[in-house]
CSV table of C-alpha atoms and ligand atoms in Angstrom, one decimal:
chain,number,residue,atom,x,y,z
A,1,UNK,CA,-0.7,-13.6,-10.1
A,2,UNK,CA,-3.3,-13.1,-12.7
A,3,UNK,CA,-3.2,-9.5,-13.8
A,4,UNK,CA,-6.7,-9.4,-15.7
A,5,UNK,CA,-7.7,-8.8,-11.5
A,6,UNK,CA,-6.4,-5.6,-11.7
A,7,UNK,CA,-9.6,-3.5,-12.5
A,8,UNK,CA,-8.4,0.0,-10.8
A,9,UNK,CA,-7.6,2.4,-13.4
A,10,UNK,CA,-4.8,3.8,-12.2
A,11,UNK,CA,-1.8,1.8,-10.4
A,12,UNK,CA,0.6,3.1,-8.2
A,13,UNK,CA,3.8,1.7,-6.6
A,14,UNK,CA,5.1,3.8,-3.2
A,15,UNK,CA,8.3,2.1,-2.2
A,16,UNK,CA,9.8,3.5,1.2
A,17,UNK,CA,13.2,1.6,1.7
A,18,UNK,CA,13.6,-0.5,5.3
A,19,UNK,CA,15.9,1.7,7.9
A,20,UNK,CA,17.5,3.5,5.6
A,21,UNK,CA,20.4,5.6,7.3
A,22,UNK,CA,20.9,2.6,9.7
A,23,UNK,CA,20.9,0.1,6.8
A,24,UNK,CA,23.4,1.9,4.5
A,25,UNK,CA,25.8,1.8,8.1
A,26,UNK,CA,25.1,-1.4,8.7
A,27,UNK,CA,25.5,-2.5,4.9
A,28,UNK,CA,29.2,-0.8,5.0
A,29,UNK,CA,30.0,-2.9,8.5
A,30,UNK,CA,29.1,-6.0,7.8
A,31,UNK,CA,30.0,-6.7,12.1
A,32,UNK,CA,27.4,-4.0,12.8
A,33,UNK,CA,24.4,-6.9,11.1
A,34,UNK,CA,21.7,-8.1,13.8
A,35,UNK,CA,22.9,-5.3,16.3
A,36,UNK,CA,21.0,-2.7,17.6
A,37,UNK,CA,21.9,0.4,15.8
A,38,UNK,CA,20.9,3.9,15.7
A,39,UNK,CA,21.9,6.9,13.7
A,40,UNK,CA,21.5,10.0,15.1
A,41,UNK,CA,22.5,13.0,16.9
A,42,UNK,CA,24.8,12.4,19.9
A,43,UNK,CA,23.2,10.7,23.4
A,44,UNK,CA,25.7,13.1,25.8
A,45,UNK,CA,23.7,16.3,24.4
A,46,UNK,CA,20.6,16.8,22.4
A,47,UNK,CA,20.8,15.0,19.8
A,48,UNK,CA,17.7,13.4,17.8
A,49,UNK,CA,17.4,10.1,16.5
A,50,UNK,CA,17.2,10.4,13.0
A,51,UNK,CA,16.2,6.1,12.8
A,52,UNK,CA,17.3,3.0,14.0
A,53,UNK,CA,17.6,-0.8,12.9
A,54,UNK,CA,14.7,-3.2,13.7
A,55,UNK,CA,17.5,-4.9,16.1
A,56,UNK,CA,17.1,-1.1,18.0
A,57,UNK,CA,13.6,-0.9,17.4
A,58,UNK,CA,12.6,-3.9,19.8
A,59,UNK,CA,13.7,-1.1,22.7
A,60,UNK,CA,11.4,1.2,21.7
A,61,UNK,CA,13.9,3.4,20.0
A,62,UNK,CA,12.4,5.4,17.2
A,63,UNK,CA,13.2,8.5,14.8
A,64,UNK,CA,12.7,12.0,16.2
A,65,UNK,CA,13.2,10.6,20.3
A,66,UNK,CA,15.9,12.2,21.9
A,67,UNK,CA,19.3,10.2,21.4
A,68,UNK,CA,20.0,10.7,25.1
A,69,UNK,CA,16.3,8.4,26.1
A,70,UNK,CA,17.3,6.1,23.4
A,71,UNK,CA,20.1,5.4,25.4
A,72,UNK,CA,18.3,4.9,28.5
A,73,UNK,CA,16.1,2.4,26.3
A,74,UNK,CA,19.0,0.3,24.9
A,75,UNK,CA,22.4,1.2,26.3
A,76,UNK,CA,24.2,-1.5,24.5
A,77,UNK,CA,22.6,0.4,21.5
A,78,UNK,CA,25.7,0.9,19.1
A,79,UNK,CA,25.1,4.9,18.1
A,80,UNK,CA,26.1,6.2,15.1
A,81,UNK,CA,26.6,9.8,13.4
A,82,UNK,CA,24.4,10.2,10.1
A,83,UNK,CA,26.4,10.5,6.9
A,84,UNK,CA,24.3,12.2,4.6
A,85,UNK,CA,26.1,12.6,1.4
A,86,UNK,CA,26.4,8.6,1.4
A,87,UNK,CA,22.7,8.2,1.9
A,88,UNK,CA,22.0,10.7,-1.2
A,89,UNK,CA,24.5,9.1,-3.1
A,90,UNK,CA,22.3,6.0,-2.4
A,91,UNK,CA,19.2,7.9,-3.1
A,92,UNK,CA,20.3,9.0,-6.5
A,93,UNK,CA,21.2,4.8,-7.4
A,94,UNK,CA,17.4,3.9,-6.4
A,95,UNK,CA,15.9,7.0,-8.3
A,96,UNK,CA,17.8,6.1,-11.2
A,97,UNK,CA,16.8,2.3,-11.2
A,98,UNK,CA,13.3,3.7,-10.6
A,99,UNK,CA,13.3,5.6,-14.0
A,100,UNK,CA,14.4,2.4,-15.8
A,101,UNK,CA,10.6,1.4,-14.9
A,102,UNK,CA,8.7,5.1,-15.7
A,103,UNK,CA,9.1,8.6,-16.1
A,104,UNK,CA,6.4,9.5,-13.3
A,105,UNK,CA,8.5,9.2,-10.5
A,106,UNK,CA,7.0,11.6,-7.2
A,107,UNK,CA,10.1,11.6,-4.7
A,108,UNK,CA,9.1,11.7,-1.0
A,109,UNK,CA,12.3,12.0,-0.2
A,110,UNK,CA,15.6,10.2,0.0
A,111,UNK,CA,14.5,7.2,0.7
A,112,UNK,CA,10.8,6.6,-0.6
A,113,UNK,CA,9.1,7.6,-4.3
A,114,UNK,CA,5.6,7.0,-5.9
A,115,UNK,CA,5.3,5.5,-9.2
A,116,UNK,CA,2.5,5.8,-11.6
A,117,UNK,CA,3.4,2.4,-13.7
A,118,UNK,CA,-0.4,2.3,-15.6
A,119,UNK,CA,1.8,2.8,-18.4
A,120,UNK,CA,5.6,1.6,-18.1
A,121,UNK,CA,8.7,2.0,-19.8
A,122,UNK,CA,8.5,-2.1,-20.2
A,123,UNK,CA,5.1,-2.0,-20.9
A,124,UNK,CA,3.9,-4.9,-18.4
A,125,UNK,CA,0.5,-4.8,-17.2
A,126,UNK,CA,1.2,-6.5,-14.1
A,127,UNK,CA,1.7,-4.0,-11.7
A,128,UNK,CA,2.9,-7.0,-8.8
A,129,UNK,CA,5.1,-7.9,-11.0
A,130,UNK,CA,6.8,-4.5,-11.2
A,131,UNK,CA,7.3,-4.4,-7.7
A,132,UNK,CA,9.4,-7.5,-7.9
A,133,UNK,CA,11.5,-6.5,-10.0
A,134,UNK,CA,12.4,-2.7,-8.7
A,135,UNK,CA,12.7,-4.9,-5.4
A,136,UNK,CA,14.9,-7.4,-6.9
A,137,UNK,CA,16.8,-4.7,-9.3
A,138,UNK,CA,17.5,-2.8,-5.9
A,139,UNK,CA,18.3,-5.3,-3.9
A,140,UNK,CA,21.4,-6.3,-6.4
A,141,UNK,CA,22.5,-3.3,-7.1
A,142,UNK,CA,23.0,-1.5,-3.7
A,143,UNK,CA,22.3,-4.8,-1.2
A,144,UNK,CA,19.5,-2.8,0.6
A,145,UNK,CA,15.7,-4.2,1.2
A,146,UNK,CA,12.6,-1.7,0.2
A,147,UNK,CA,9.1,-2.1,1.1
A,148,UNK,CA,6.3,-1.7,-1.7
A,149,UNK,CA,2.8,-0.7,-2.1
A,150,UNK,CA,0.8,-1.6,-5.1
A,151,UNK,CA,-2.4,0.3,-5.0
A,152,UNK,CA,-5.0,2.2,-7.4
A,153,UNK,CA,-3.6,5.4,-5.6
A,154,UNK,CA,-0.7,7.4,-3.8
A,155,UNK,CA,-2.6,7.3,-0.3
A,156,UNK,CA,-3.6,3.5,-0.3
A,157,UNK,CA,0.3,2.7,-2.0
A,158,UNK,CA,1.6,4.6,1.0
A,159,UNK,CA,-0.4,2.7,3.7
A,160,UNK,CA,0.7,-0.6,1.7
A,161,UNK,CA,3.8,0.0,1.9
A,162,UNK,CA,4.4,0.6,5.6
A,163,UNK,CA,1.7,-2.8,6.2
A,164,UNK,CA,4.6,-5.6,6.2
A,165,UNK,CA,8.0,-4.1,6.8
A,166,UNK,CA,10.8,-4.9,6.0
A,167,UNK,CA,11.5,-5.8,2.7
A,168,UNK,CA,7.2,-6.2,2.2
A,169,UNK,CA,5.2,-6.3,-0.9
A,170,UNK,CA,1.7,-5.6,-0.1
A,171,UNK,CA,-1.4,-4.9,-2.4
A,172,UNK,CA,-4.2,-3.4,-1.9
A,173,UNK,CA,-7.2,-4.5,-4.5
A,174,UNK,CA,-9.3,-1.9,-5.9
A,175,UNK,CA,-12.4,-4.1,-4.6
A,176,UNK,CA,-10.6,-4.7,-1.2
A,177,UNK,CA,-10.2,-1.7,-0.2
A,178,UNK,CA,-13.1,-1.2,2.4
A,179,UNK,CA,-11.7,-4.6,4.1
A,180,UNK,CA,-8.2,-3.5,4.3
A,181,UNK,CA,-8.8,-0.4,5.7
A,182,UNK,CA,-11.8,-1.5,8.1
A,183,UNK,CA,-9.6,-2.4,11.1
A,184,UNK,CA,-6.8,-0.5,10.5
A,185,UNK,CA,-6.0,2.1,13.5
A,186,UNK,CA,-6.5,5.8,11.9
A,187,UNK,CA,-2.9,6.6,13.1
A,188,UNK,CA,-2.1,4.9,10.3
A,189,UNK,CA,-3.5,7.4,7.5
A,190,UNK,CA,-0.5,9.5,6.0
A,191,UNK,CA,-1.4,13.3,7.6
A,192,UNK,CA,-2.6,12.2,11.0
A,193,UNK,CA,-0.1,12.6,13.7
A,194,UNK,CA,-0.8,12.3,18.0
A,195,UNK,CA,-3.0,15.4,17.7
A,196,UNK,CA,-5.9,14.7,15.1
A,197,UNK,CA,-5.2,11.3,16.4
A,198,UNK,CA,-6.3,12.0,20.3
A,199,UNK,CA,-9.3,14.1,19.3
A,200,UNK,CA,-10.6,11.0,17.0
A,201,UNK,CA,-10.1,9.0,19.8
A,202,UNK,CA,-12.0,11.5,21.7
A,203,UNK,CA,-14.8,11.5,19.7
A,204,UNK,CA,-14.9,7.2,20.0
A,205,UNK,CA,-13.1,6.7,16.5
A,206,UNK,CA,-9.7,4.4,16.6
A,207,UNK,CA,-10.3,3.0,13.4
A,208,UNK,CA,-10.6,3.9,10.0
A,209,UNK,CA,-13.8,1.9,10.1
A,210,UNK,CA,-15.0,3.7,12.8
A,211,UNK,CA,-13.9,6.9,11.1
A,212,UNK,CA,-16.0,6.0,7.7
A,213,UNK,CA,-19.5,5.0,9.9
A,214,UNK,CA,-19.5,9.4,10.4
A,215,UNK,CA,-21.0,11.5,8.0
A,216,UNK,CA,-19.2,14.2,5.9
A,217,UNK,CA,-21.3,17.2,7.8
A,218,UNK,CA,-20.4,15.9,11.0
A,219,UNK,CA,-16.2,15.2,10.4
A,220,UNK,CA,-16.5,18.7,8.9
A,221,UNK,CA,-18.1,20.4,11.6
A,222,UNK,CA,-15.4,18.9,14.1
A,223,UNK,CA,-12.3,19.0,11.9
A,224,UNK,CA,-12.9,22.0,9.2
A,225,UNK,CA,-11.6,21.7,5.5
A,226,UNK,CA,-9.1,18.4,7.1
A,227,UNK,CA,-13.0,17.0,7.8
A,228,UNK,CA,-13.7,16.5,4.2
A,229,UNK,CA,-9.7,14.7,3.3
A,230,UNK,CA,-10.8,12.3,6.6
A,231,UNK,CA,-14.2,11.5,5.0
A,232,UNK,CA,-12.2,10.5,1.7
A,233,UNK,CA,-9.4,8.8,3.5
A,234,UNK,CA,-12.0,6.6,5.2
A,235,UNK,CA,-13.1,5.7,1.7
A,236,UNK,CA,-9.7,4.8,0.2
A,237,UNK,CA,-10.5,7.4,-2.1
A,238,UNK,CA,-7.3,10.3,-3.5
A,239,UNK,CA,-7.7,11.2,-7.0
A,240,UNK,CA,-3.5,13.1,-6.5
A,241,UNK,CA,-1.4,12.5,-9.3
A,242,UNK,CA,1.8,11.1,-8.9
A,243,UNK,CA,3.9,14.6,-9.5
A,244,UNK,CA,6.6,13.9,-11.2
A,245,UNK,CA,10.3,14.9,-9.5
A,246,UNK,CA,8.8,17.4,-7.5
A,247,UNK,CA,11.1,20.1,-6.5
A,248,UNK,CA,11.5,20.4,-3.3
A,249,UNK,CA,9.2,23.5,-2.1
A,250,UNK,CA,11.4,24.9,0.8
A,251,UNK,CA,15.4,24.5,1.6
A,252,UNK,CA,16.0,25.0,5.1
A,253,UNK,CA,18.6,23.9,8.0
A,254,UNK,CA,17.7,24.1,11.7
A,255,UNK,CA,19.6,23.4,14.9
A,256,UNK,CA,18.4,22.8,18.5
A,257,UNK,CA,21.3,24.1,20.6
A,258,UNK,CA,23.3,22.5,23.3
A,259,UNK,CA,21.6,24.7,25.8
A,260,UNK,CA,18.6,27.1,25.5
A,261,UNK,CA,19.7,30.6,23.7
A,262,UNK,CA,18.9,34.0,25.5
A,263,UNK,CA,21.7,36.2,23.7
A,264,UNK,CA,20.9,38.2,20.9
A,265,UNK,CA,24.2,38.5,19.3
A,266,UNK,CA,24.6,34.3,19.6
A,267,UNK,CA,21.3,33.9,17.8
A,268,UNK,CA,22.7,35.6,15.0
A,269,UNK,CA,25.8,34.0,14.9
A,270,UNK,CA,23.6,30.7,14.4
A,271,UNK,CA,21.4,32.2,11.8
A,272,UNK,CA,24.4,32.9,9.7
A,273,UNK,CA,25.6,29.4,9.4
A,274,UNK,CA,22.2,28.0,9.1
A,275,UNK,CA,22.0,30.8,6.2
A,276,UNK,CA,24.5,30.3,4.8
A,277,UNK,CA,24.2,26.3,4.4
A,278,UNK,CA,20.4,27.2,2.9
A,279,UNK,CA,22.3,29.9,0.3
A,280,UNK,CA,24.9,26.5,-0.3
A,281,UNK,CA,22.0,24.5,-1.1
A,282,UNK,CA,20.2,27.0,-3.0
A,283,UNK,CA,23.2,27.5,-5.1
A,284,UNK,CA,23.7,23.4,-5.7
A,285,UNK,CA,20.3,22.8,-7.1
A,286,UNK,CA,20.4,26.4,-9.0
A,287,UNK,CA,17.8,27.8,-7.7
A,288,UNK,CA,16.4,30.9,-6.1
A,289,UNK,CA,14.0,31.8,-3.6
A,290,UNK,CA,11.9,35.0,-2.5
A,291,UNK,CA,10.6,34.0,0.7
A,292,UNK,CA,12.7,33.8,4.0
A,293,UNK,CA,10.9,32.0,6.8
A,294,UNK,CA,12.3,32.0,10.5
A,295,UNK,CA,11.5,29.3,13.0
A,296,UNK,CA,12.3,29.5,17.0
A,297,UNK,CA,10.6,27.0,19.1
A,298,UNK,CA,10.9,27.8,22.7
A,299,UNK,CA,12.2,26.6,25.3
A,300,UNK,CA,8.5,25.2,26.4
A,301,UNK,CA,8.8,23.9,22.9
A,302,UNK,CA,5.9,26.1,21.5
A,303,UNK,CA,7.1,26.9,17.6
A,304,UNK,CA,6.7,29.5,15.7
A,305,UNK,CA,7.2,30.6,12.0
A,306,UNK,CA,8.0,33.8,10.6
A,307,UNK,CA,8.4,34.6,7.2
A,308,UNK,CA,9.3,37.9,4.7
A,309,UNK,CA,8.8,37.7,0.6
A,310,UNK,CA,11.1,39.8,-1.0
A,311,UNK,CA,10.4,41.2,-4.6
A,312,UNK,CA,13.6,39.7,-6.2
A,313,UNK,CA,14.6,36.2,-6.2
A,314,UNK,CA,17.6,35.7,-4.2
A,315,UNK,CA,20.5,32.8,-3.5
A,316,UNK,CA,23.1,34.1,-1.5
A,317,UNK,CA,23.8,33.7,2.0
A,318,UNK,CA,24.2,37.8,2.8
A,319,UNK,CA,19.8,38.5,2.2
A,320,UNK,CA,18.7,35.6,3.8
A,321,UNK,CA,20.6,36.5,6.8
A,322,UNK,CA,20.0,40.1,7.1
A,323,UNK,CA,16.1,39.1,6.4
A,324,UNK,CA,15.7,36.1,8.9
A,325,UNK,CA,17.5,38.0,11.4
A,326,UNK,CA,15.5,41.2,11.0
A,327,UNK,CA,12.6,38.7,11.7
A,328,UNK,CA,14.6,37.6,14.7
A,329,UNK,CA,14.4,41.0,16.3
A,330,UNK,CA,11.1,42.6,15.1
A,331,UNK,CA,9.0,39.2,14.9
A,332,UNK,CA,9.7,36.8,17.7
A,333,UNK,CA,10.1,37.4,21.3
A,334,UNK,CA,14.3,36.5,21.1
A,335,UNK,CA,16.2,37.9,24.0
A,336,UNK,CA,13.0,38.0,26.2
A,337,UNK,CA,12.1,34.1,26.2
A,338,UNK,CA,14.5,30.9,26.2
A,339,UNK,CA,14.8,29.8,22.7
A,340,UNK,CA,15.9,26.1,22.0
A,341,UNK,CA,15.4,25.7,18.4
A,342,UNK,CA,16.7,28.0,15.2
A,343,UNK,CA,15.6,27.7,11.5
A,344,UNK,CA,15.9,29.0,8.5
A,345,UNK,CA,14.4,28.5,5.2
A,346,UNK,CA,13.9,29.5,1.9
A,347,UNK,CA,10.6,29.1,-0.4
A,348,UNK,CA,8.7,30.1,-3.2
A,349,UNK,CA,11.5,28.5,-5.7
A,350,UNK,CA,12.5,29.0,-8.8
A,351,UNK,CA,15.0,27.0,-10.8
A,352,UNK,CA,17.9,29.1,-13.2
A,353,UNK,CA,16.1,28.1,-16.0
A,354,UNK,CA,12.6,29.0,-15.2
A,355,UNK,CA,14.1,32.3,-14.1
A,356,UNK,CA,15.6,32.5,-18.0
A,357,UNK,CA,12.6,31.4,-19.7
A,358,UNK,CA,10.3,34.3,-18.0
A,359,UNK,CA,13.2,37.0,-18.7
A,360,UNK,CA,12.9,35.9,-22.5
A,361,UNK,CA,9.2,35.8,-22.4
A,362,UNK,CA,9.5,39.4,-21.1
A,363,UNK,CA,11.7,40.7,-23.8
A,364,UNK,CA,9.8,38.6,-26.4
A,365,UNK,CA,7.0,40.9,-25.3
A,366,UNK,CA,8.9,44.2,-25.9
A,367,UNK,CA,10.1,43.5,-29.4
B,1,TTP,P1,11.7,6.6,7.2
B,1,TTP,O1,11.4,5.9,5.9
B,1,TTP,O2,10.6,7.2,7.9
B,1,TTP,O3,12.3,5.5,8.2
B,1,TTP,P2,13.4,4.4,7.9
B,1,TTP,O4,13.6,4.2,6.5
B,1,TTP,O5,14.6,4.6,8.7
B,1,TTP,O6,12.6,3.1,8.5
B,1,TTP,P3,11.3,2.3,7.9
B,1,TTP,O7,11.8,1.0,7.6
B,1,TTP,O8,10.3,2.4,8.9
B,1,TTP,O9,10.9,3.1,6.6
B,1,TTP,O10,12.8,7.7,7.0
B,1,TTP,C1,13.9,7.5,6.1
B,1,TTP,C2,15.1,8.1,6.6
B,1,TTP,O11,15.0,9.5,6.9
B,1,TTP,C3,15.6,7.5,7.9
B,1,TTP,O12,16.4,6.4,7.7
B,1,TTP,C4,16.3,8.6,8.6
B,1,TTP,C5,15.7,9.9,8.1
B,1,TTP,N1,14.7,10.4,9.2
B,1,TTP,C6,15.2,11.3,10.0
B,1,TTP,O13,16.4,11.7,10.0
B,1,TTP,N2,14.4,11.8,11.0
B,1,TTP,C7,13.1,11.4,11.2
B,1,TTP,O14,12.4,11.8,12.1
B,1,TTP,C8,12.6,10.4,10.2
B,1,TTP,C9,11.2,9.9,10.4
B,1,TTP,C10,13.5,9.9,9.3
B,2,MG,MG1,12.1,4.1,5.1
């Protein structure tokens, strides 16, 4: 591939790995390859799919569907409970083969990361060949497949990435952008979920061509501030940085219940453990928080978020349960309505360190 092509100024790598929870399971039972498997929450109650293999996916079976219809889809489906600290300890392998390659890494989570590989640890201009060789480095190391965008930014990486899974390397030219993105459906832009996407349709747009024939005026008059990010979607155009190791900006835990909650004094048994896993959390990355948010989603599955900032940073589990449940009680309509969902959450972070630094910045001050 002849590099001197490459006229964008910037390029970025997004690389989302292929299945990932199901793929780590069926990596570690080598009798589970080619089978339909699906990692999730238990089919007998309410449990969620958190994903499923390609094998599963021919069904119809996808993440977030309730495990109980993905077993209606594919009952010889083999279903299996998540096992998170394994996928992290994955996670941390990939992110530290990624730094090999630069030191502007974004995460998007456990299993996919921007690069910003303009300039590399390696110092090769060819950003393809890059791709290849986290692929390849990742592949021998932990025997699992990732899919990678190469793109002049994070938005048109992402939508690369996703183009030819699994195990796909896809690149989007800086001068083919308007052809790449001209038939693609607008589902497909990072941001726009079944909602924006039925009002688009709505208004006669299904594609992102269709969506870049509409003038700026007229996506803002029907969309607001999101109008103007559509307009310069439709344009391949997102001048974001790649962020490096962003911190997460909210540790939370939530449960949806066996059965739908009408007792007070059960609701606050669960906002206790949810609390305290968010404290536990907290207290592993060493870091603090000031803002307690409460979620309920009802039983007609309308959600709703409630949240308290309190003046000093906190970690432990006894202020973020007196706080989320006092929201509980004064804030939501708990004990009146059906409430399926609980969550709690902690924001507006601060690491240890940061905390330090300010407290010597303030005593610097006074001397
Ligand atoms: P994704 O990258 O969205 O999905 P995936 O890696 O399973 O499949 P793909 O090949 O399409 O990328 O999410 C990464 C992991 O995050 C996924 O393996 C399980 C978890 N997850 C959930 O637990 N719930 C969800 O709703 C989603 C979308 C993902
Ligand atoms: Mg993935």
């Amino acid at each position: 591939m002849d590099c001197g092509l490459w006229t964008a100024s910037r390029k970025i790598l997004h690389i989302d790995m292929d299945a990932f929870f199901a793929a780590v399971e069926v990596r570690d039972r080598p009798e589970l390859a080619g089978k339909p498997v699906i990692v999730g929450g238990d089919p007998q109650s309410r449990g969620v799919v958190s994903t499923a293999s390609y094998e599963a996916r021919k069904f119809g079976v996808h993440s977030a569907m309730p495990a109980a219809r993905a077993k209606r889809l594919c009952p010889q489906g083999i279903f299996l409970k998540p096992d998170f600290s394994k996928y992290k300890k994955v996670s941390e392998q990939i992110y530290s083969i990624l730094s090999k390659y630069t030191s502007v890494i974004e995460s998007g989570g456990l299993d996919e990361a921007y690069l910003d590989v303009t300039e590399n640890n390696l110092k090769i201009e060819d950003p393809i060949l890059l791709a290849q060789m986290i692929q390849q480095n990742i592949k021998a190391a932990t025997k699992l497949t990732g899919s990678v965008g190469v793109a002049p930014n994070k938005y048109l990486a992402k939508i690369a990435s996703d183009y030819q899974k699994p195990a796909g390397l896809t690149v989007i030219w800086a001068d083919e952008v308007e052809l790449f993105l001209e038939n693609l459906l607008v589902r497909k832009i990072p941001g726009i979920g079944p909602v924006t996407e039925k009002e688009l349709h709505a208004l006669g747009i299904k594609t992102v061509g269709e969506l870049a024939l509409r003038s700026k005026e007229d996506l803002i008059r029907h969309f607001g501030k999101w109008g103007v990010s559509l307009y310069e979607r439709a344009r391949g155009i997102d001048t974001s940085p790649v962020e490096p190791w962003g911190e997460p900006k909210q540790i939370g835990s939530e449960e949806t219940f066996e059965r739908d909650l009408m007792n007070l004094r059960e609701m606050e048994g669960k906002i206790k453990s949810l609390a305290e896993e968010v404290s536990f959390y907290l207290k592993r990355r060493a870091a603090r928080a000031r803002t307690v948010t409460l979620k309920v989603k009802y039983s007609d599955f309308t959600v709703i978020t409630r949240s308290r900032t309190l003046h000093e940073p906190f970690d432990d589990a006894d202020t973020i349960i007196t706080e989320a449940r006092r929201l509980l009680a004064e804030k939501t309509e708990a004990g009146k309505r059906l409430i399926r969902l609980l969550g709690v959450s902690a924001s507006n972070l601060e690491s240890a360190e940061e905390e330090n630094e300010t407290k010597a910045t303030e005593l610097d001050l006074f001397h």
